[in-house]
Short mmCIF file of C-alpha atoms in Angstrom, two decimals:
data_model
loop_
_atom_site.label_atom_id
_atom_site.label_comp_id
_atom_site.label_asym_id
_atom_site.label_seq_id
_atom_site.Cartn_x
_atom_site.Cartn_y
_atom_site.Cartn_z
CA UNK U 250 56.24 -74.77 5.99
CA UNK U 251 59.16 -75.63 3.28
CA UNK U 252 60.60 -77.62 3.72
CA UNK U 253 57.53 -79.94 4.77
CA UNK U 254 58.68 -82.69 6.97
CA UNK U 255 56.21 -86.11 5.90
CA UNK U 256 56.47 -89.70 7.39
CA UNK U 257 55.65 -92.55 4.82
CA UNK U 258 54.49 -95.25 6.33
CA UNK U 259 56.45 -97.96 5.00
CA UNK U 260 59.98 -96.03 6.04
CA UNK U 261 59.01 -96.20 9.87
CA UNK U 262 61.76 -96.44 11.86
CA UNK U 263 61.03 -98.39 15.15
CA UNK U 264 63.77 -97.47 17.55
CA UNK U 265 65.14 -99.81 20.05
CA UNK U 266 64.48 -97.22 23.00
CA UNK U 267 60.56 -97.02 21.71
CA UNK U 268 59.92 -100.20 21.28
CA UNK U 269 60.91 -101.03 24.57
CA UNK U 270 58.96 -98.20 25.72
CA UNK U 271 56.07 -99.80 24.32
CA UNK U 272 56.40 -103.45 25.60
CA UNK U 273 57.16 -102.28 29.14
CA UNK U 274 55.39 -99.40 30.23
CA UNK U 275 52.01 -100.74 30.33
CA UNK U 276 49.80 -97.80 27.80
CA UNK U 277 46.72 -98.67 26.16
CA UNK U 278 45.66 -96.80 23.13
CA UNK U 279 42.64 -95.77 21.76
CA UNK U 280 41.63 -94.13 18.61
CA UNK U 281 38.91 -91.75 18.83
CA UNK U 282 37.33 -92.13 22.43
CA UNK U 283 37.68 -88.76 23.64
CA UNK U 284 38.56 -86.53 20.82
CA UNK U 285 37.79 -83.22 22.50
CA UNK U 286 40.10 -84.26 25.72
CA UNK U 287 42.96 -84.82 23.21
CA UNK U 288 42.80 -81.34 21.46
CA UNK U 289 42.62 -79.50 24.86
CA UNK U 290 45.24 -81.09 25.99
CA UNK U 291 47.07 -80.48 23.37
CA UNK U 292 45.60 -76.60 23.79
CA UNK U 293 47.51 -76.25 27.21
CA UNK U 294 50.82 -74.13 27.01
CA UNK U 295 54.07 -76.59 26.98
CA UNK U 296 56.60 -75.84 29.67
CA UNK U 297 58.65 -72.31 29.23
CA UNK U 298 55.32 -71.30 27.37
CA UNK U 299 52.46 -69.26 28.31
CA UNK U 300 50.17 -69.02 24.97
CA UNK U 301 48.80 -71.61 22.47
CA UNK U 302 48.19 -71.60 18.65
CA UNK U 303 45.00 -73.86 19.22
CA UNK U 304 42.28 -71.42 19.59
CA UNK U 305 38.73 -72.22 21.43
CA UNK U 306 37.36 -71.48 17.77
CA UNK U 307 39.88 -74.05 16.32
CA UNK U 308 38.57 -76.71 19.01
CA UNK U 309 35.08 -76.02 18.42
CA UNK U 310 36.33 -76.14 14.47
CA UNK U 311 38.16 -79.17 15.00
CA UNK U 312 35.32 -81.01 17.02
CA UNK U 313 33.04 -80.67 13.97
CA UNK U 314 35.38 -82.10 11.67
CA UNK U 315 35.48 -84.80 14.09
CA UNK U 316 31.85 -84.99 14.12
CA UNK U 317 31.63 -85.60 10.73
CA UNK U 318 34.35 -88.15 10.19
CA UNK U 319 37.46 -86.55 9.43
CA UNK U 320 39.25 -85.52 12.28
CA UNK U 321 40.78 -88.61 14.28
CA UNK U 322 42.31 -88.77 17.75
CA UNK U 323 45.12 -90.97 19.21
CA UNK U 324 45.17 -91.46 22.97
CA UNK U 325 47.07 -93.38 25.23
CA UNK U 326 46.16 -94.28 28.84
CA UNK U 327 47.75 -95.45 31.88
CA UNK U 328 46.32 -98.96 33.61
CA UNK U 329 44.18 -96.81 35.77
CA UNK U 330 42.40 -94.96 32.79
CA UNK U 331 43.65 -91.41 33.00
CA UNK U 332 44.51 -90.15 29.66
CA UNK U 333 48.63 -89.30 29.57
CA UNK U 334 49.32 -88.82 25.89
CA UNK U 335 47.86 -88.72 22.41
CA UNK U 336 47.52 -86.66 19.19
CA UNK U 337 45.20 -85.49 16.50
CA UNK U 338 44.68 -85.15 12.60
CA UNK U 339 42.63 -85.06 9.74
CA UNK U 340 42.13 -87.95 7.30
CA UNK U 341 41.60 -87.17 3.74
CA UNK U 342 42.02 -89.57 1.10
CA UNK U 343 45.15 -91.46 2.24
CA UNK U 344 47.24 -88.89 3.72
CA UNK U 345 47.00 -88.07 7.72
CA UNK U 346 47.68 -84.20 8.53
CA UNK U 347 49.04 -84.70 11.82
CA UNK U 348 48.18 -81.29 14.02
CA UNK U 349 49.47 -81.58 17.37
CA UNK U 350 50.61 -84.19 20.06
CA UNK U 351 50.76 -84.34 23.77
CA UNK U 352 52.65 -86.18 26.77
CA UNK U 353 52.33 -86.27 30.63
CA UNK U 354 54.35 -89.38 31.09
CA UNK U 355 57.20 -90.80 29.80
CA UNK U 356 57.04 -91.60 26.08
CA UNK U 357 52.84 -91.51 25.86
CA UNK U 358 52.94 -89.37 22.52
CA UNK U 359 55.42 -91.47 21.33
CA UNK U 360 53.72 -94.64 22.20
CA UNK U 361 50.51 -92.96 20.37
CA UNK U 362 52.32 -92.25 17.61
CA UNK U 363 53.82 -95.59 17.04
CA UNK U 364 50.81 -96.98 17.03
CA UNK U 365 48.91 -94.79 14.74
CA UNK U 366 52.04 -95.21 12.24
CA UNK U 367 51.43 -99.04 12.45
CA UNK U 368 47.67 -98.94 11.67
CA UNK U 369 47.84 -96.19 9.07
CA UNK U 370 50.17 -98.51 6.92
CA UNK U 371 47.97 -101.30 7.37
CA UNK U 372 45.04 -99.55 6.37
CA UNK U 373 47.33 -98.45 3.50
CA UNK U 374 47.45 -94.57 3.99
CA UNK U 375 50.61 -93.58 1.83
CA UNK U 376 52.03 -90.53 3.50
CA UNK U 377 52.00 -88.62 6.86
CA UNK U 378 52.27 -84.81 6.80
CA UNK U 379 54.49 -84.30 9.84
CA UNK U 380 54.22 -80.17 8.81
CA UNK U 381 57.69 -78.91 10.82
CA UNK U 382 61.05 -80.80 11.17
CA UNK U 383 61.62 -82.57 15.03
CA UNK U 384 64.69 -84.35 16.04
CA UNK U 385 62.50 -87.45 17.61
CA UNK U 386 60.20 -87.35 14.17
CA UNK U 387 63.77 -87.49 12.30
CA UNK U 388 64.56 -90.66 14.30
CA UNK U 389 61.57 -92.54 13.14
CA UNK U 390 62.38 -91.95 9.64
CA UNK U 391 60.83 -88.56 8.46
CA UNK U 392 62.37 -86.82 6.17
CA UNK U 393 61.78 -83.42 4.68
CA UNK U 394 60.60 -82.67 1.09
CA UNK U 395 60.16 -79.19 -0.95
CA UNK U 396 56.46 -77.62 -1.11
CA UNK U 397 56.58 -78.97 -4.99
CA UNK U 398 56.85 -82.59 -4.01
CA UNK U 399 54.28 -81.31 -1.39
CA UNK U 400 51.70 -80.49 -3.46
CA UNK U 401 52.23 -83.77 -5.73
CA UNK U 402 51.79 -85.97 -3.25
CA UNK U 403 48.38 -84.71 -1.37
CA UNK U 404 47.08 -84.38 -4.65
CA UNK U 405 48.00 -87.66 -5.47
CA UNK U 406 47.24 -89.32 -2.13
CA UNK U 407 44.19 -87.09 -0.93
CA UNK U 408 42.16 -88.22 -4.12
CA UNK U 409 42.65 -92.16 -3.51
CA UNK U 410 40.81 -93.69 -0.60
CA UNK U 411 42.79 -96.08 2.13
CA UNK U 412 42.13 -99.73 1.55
CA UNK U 413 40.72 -99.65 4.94
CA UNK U 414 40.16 -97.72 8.31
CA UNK U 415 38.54 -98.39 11.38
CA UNK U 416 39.01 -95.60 13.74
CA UNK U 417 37.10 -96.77 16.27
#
């Protein structure tokens, strides 16, 4: 899309409302523990909906990029261990191409994403591809940039490796 909404990590915007979301509702988070339950959850038809853009050839896809190291997943649990949020992406260089993101409870995505913001800029990934524009992604500082400044920045960012990751 253009514009191409991005994230970079260093301009996340921790909102009052989130962060207490995050100290008080009791989610753990994972990274990568059940890839294949995130992407079919993120598969199902939102509310009002009754179709989905994510394919059973794009899961199968997606599951063999995650095989092979560069597809990640994001997933947040209640106490009890049932999966109620989460996310998924590919890595390349130091960009993140987030893809899609779900939520059964109150704030999970949000709570995933938080988290996966936090790690990314420690690991020292420079830029999140966000792909289309979101009110809630706007409120944790995203902005939106033209397909040229697109294109400058994967190619700068995809070719230069994180300091670190540890998706596990």
């Amino acid at each position: 899309p253009a514009p191409r909404t991005v994230l970079y990590p260093d301009e996340f915007k921790l909102n009052r409302s989130l962060r207490k979301s995050i100290r008080n509702r009791g989610y753990g988070v994972s990274f990568d523990r059940n890839f294949d339950a995130v992407i079919r959850a993120c598969a199902e038809p939102r509310a009002g909906s009754t179709g989905t853009w994510i394919t059973r050839d794009m899961i199968q896809a997606y599951n063999r990029l995650h095989i092979l190291g560069h597809a990640h997943s994001v997933e947040v649990w209640k106490k009890d261990g049932e999966l109620v949020g989460g996310l998924y992406g590919i890595a390349i260089g130091s960009v993140f191409f987030g893809e899609s993101m779900f939520s059964r409870t109150t704030d999970a995505s949000k709570v995933g994403y938080a988290t996966l913001v936090c790690h990314l800029q420690h690991w020292g990934f420079q830029l999140i591809d966000c792909q289309m524009e979101s009110a809630h992604l706007m409120s944790l500082g995203a902005r939106n940039i033209s397909r040229a400044e697109f294109r400058n920045e994967i190619e700068q960012w995809c070719a230069k490796a994180p300091r670190e990751h540890q998706w596990s």
